[in-house]
Short mmCIF file of C-alpha atoms in Angstrom, two decimals:
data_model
loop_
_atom_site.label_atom_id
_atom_site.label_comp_id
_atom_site.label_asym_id
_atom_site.label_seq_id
_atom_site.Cartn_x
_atom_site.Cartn_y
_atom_site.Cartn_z
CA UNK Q 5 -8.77 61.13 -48.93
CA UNK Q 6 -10.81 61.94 -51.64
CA UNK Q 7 -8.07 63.77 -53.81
CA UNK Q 8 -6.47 60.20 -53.98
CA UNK Q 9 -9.97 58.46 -54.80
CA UNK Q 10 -10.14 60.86 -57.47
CA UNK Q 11 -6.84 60.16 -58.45
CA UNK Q 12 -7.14 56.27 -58.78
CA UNK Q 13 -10.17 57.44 -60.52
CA UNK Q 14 -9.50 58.95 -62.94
CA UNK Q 15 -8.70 58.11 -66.69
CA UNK Q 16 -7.49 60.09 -69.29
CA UNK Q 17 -8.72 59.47 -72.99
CA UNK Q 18 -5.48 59.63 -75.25
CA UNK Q 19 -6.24 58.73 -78.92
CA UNK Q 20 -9.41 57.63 -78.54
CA UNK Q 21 -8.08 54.98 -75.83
CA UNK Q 22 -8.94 55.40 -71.74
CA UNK Q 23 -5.61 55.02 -70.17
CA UNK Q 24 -6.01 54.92 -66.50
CA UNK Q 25 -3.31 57.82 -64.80
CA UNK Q 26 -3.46 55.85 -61.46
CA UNK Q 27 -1.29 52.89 -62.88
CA UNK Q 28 1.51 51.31 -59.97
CA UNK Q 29 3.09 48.99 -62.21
CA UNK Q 30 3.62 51.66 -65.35
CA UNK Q 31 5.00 53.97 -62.80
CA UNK Q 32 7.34 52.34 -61.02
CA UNK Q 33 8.68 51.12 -64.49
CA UNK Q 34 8.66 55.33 -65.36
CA UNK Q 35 10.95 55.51 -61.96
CA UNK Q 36 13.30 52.91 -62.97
CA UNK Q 37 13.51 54.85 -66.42
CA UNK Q 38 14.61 57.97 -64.55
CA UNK Q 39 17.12 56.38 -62.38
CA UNK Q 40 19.00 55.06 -65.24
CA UNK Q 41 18.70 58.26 -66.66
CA UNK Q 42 19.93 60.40 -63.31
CA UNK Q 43 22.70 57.44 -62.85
CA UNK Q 44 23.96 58.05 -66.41
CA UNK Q 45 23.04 54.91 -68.07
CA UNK Q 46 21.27 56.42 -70.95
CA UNK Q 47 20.21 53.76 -72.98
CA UNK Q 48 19.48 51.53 -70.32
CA UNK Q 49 16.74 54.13 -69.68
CA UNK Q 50 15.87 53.71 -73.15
CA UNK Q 51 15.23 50.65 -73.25
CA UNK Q 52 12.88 50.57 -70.20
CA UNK Q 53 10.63 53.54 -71.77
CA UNK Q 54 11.01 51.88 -75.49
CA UNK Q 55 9.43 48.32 -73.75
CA UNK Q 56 6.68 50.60 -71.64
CA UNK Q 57 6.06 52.24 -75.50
CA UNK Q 58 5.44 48.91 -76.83
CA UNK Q 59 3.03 47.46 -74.09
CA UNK Q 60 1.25 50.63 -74.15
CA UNK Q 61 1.49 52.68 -77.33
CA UNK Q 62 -1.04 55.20 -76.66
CA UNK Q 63 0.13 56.30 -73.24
CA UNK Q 64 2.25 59.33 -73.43
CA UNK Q 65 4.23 59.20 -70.70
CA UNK Q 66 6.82 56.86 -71.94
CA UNK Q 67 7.60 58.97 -74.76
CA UNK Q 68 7.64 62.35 -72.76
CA UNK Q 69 10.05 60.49 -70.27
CA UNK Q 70 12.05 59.42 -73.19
CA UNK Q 71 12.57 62.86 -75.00
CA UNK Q 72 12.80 64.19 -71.72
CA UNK Q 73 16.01 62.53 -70.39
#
């Protein structure tokens, strides 16, 4: 599929650093955020996007998924 080969691909530059979209291990770790967050456990979510924040400061998804709960 070449949508997916794109996909893995493809990196986005976010303050001045490439941060490759297509990561499995950041993801499921963005997942595991959420389900705390849909289960109600609030700042266990918190604490999973504040450790993704600090392996990866210059990837903004962390931060959008933490505002975003």
């Amino acid at each position: 599929d070449v949508t997916g080969l794109a996909m893995v691909l493809n990196y986005s530059i976010i303050a001045g650093n490439d941060v490759p979209i297509f990561d499995i291990e950041f993801q499921v770790e963005l997942r595991h955020g959420k389900a705390y967050s849909d289960w109600g456990h609030i700042s266990d979510a918190v604490s999973v996007y504040d450790q993704l924040i600090s392996t990866r400061p210059n990837d903004f998804r962390a931060y959008l998924a933490k505002v975003s709960h």
